PDB file of C-alpha atoms in Angstrom:
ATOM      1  CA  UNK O   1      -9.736  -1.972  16.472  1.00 44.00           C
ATOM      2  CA  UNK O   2      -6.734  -4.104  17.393  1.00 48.00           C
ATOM      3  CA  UNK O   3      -5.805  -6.212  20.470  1.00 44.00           C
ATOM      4  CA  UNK O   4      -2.093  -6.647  21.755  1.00 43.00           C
ATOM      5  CA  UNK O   5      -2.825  -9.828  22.835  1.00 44.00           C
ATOM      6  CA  UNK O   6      -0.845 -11.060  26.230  1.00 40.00           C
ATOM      7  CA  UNK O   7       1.253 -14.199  27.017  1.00 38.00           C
ATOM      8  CA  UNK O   8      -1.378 -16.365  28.739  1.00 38.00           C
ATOM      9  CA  UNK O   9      -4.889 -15.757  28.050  1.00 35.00           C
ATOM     10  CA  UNK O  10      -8.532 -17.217  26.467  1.00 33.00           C
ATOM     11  CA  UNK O  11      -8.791 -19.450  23.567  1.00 35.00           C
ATOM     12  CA  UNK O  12      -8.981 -17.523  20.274  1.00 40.00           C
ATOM     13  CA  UNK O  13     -12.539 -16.132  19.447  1.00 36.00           C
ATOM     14  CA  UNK O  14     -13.394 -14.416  16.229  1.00 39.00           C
ATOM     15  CA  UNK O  15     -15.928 -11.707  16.854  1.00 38.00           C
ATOM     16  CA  UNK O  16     -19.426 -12.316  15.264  1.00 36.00           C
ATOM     17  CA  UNK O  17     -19.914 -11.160  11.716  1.00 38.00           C
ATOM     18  CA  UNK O  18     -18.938 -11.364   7.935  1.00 41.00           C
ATOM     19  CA  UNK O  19     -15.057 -10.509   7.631  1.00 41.00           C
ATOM     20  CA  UNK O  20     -14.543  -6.768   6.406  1.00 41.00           C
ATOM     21  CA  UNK O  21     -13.013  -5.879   3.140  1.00 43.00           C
ATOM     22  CA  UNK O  22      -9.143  -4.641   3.563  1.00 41.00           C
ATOM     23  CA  UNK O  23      -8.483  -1.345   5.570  1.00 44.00           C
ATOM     24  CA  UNK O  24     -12.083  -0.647   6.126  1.00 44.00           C
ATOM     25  CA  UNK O  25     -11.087  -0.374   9.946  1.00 44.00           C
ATOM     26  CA  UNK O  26     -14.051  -0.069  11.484  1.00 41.00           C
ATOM     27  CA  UNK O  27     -16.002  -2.888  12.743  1.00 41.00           C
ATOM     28  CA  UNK O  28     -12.957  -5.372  12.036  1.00 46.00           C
ATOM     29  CA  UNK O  29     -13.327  -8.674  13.796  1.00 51.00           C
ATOM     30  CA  UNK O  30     -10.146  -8.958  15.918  1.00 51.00           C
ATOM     31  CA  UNK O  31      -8.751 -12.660  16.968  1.00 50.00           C
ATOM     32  CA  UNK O  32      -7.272 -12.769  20.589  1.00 47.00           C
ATOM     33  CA  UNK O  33      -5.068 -15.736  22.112  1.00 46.00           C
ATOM     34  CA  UNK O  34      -2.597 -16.880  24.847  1.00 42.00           C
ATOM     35  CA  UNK O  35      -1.178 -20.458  24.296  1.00 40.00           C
ATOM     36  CA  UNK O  36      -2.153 -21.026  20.327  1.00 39.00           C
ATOM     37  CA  UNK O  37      -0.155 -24.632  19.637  1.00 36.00           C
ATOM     38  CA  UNK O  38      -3.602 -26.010  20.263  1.00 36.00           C
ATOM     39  CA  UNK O  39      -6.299 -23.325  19.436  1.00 40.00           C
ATOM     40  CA  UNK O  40      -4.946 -22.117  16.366  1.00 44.00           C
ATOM     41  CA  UNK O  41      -4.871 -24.425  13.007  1.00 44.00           C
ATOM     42  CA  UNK O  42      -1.275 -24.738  12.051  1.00 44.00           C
ATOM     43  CA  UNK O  43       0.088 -24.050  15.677  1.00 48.00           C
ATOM     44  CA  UNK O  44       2.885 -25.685  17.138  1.00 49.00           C
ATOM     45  CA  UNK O  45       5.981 -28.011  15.478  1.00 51.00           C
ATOM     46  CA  UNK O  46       4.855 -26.344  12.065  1.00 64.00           C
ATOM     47  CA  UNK O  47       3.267 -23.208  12.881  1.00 89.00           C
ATOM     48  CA  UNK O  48       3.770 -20.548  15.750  1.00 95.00           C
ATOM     49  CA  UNK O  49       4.069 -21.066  19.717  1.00 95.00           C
ATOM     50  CA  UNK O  50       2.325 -16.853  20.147  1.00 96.00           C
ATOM     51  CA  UNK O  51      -0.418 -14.959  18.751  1.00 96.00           C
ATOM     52  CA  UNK O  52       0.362 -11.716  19.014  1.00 97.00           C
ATOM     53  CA  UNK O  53      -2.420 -10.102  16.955  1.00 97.00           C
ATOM     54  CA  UNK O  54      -4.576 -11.247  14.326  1.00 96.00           C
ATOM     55  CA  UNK O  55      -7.611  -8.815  12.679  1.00 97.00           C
ATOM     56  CA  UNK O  56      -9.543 -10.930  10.044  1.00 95.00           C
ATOM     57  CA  UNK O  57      -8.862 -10.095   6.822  1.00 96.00           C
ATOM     58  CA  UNK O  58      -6.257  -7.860   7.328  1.00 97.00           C
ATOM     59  CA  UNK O  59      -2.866  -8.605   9.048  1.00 98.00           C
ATOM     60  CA  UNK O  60      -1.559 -10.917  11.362  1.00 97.00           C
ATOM     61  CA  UNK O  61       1.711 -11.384  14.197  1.00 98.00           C
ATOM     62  CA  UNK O  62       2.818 -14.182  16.206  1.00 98.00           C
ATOM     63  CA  UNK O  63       5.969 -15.771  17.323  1.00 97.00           C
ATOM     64  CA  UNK O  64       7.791 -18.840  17.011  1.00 97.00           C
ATOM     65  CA  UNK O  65      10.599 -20.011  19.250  1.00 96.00           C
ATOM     66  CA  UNK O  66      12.946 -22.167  17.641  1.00 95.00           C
ATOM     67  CA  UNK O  67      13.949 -24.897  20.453  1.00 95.00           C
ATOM     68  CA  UNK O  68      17.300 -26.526  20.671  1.00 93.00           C
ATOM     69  CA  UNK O  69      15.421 -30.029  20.471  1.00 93.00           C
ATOM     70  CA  UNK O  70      13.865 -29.910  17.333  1.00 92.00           C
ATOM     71  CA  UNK O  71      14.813 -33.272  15.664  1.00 92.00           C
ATOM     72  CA  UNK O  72      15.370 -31.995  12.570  1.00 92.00           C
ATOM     73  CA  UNK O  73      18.629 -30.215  13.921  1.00 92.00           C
ATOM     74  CA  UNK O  74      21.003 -33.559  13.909  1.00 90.00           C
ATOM     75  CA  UNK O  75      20.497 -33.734  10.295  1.00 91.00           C
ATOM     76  CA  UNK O  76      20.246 -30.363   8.817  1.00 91.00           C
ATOM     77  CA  UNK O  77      23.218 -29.848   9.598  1.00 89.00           C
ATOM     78  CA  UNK O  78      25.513 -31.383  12.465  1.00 83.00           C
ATOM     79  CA  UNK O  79      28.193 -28.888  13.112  1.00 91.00           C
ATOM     80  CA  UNK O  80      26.008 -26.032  11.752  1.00 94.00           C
ATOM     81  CA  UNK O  81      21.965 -26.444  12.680  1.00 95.00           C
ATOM     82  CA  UNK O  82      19.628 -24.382  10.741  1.00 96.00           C
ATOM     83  CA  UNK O  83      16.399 -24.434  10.755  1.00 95.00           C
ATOM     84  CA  UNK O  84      14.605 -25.196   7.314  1.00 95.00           C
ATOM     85  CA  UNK O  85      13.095 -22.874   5.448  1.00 95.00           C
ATOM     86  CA  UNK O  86      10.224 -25.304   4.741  1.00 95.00           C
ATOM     87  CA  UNK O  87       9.318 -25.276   8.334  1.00 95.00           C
ATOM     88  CA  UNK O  88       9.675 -21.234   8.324  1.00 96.00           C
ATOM     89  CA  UNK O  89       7.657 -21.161   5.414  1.00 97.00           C
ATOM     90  CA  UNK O  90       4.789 -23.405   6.718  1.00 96.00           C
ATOM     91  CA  UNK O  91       4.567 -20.765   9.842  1.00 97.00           C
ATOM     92  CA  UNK O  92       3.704 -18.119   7.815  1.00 98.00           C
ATOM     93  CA  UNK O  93       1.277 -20.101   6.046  1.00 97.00           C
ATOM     94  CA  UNK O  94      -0.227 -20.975   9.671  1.00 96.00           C
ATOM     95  CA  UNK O  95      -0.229 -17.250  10.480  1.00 97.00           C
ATOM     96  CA  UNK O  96      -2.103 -16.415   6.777  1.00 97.00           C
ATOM     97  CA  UNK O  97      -4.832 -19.008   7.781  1.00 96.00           C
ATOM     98  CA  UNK O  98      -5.256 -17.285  10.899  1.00 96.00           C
ATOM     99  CA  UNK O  99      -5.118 -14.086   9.081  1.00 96.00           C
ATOM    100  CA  UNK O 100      -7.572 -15.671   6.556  1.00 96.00           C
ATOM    101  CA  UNK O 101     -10.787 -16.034   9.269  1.00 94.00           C
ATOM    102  CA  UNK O 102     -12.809 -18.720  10.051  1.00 93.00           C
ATOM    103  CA  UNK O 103     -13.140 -21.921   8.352  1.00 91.00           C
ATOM    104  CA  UNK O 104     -10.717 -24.308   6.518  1.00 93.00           C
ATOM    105  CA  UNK O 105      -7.967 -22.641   4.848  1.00 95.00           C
ATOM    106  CA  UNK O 106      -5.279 -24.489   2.780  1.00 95.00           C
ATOM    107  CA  UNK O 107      -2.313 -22.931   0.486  1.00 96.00           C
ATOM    108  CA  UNK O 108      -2.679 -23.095  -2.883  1.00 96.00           C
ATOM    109  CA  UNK O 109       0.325 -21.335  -4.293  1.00 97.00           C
ATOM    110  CA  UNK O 110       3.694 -19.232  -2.968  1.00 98.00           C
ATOM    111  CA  UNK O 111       5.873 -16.738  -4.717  1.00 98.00           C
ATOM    112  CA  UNK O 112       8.604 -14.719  -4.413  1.00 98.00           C
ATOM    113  CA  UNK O 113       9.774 -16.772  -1.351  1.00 98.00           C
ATOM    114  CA  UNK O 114      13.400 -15.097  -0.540  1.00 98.00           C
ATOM    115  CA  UNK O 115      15.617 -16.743   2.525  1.00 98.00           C
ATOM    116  CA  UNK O 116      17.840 -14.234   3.650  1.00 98.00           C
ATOM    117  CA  UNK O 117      19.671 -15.393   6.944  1.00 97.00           C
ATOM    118  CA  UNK O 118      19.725 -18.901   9.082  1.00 96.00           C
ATOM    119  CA  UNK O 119      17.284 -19.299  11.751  1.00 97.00           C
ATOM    120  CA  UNK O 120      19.265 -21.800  14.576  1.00 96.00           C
ATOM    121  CA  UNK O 121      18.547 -22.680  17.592  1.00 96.00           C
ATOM    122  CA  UNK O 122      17.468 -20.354  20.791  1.00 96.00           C
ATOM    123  CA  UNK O 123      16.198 -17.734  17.832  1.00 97.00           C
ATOM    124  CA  UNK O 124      12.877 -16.343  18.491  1.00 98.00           C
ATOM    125  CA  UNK O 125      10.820 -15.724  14.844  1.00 98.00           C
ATOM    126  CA  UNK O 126       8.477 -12.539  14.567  1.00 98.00           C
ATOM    127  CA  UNK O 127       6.161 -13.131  12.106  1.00 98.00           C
ATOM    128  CA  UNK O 128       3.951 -10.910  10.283  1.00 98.00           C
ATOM    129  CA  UNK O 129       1.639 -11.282   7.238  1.00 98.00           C
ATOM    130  CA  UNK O 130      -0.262  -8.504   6.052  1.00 98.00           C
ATOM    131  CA  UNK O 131      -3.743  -9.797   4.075  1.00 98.00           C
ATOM    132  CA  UNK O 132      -3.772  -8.279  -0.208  1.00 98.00           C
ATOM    133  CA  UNK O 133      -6.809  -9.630  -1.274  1.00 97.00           C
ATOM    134  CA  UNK O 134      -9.360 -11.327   0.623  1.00 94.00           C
ATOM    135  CA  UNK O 135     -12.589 -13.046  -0.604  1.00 92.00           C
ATOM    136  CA  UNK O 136     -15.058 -15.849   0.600  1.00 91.00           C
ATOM    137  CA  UNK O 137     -12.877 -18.610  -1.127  1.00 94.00           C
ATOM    138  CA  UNK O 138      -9.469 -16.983  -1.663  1.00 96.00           C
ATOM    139  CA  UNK O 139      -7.066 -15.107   0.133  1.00 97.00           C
ATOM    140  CA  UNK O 140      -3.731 -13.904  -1.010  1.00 98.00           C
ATOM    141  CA  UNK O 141      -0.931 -12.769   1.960  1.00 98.00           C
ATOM    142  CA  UNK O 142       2.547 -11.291   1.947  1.00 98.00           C
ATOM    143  CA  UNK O 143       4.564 -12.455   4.915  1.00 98.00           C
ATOM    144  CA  UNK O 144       7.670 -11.399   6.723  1.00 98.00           C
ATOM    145  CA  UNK O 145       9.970 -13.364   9.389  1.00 98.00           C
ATOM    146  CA  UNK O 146      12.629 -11.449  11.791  1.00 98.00           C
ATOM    147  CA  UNK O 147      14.677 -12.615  14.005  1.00 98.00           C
ATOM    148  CA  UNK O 148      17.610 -11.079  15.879  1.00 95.00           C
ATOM    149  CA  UNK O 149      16.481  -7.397  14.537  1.00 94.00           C
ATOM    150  CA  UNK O 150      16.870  -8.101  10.724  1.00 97.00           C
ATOM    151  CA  UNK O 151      14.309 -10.273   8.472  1.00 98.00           C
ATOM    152  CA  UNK O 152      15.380 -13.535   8.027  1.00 98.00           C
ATOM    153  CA  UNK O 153      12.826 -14.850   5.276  1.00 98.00           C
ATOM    154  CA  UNK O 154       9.765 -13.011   2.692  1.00 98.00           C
ATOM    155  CA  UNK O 155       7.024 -14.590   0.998  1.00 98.00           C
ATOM    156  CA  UNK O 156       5.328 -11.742  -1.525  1.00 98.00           C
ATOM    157  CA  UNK O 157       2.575 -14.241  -1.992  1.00 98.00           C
ATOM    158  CA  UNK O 158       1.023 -16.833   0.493  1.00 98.00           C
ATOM    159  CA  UNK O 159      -2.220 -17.897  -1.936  1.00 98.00           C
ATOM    160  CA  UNK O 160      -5.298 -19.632   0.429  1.00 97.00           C
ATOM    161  CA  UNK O 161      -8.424 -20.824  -1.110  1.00 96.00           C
ATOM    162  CA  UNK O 162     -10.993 -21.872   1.001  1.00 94.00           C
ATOM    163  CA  UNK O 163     -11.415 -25.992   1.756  1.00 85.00           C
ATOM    164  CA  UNK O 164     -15.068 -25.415   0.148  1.00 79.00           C
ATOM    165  CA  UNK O 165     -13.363 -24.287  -3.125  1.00 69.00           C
ATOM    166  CA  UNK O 166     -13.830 -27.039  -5.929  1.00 65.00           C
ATOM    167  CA  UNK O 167     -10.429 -28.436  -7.259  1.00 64.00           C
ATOM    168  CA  UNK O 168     -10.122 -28.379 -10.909  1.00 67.00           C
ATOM    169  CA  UNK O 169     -11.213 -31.865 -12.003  1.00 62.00           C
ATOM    170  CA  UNK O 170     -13.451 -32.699  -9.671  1.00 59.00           C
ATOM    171  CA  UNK O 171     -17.612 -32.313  -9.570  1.00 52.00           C
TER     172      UNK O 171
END
């Protein structure tokens, strides 16, 4: 079951239980939100201003607005701001935690990253990222952002391994 989740709202809850495998459907745990900048990890100057929907394991959508006052327009570039694709690419890795589940989430690896059109400023970013493999201590996403009616940026692989994943050379 999914929930269109509104403009203003409660804090984001996961429902109780283990996260289902992909496309099992029933008895997926659905995350709900209104104002995410401080709920949801990754939210805000690097992430995504709206939840939309999120369903654990699964898929995700949210929106970013990209503000006129963003500091980083004086610089890249004066007469023509854009905003970077870094800071795209780091809210679709904020929506793949989210579409990750619970716990601490960090991105291992990204491929097939494609930027297709500038994002300035006024645009407002869907994003969506659609979970391919999901596990206790990895997750693998694909991610799309859209803005003005055409897709602006892709990512065929967001990789997330859990924070309680041991990194190669350590104990």
């Amino acid at each position: 079951m999914t929930t269109t989740v509104p403009t203003a709202g409660p804090t984001p809850v996961p429902a109780a239980g283990p996260a289902p495998a992909p496309g099992s459907g029933a008895g997926s745990a659905t995350v709900t939100a209104g104002p995410v900048a401080a709920a949801v990890p990754g939210g805000g100057p690097g992430g995504f201003d709206r939840l939309l929907e999120a369903v654990v394991g699964e898929r995700a959508a949210a929106v970013r607005n990209v503000p006129a006052t963003l500091t980083c327009f004086t610089d890249h570039f004066p007469r023509h701001p854009v905003l970077p694709g870094v800071l795209l690419l780091e809210s679709m890795a904020a929506l793949a935690r989210t579409a990750a589940g619970p716990g601490t989430w960090r991105l291992a690896a990204v491929r097939g990253v494609r930027f297709k059109h500038f994002v300035g400023p006024g645009d407002q970013v869907h994003l969506t990222v659609e979970v391919t493999a999901h596990g206790p201590h990895r997750t693998e996403c694909r991610a799309t952002a859209r803005a003005g009616g055409r897709v602006v940026a892709t990512a065929r692989v967001l990789a997330l391994v859990s924070d309680e994943t041991t990194r190669e050379g350590t104990a």
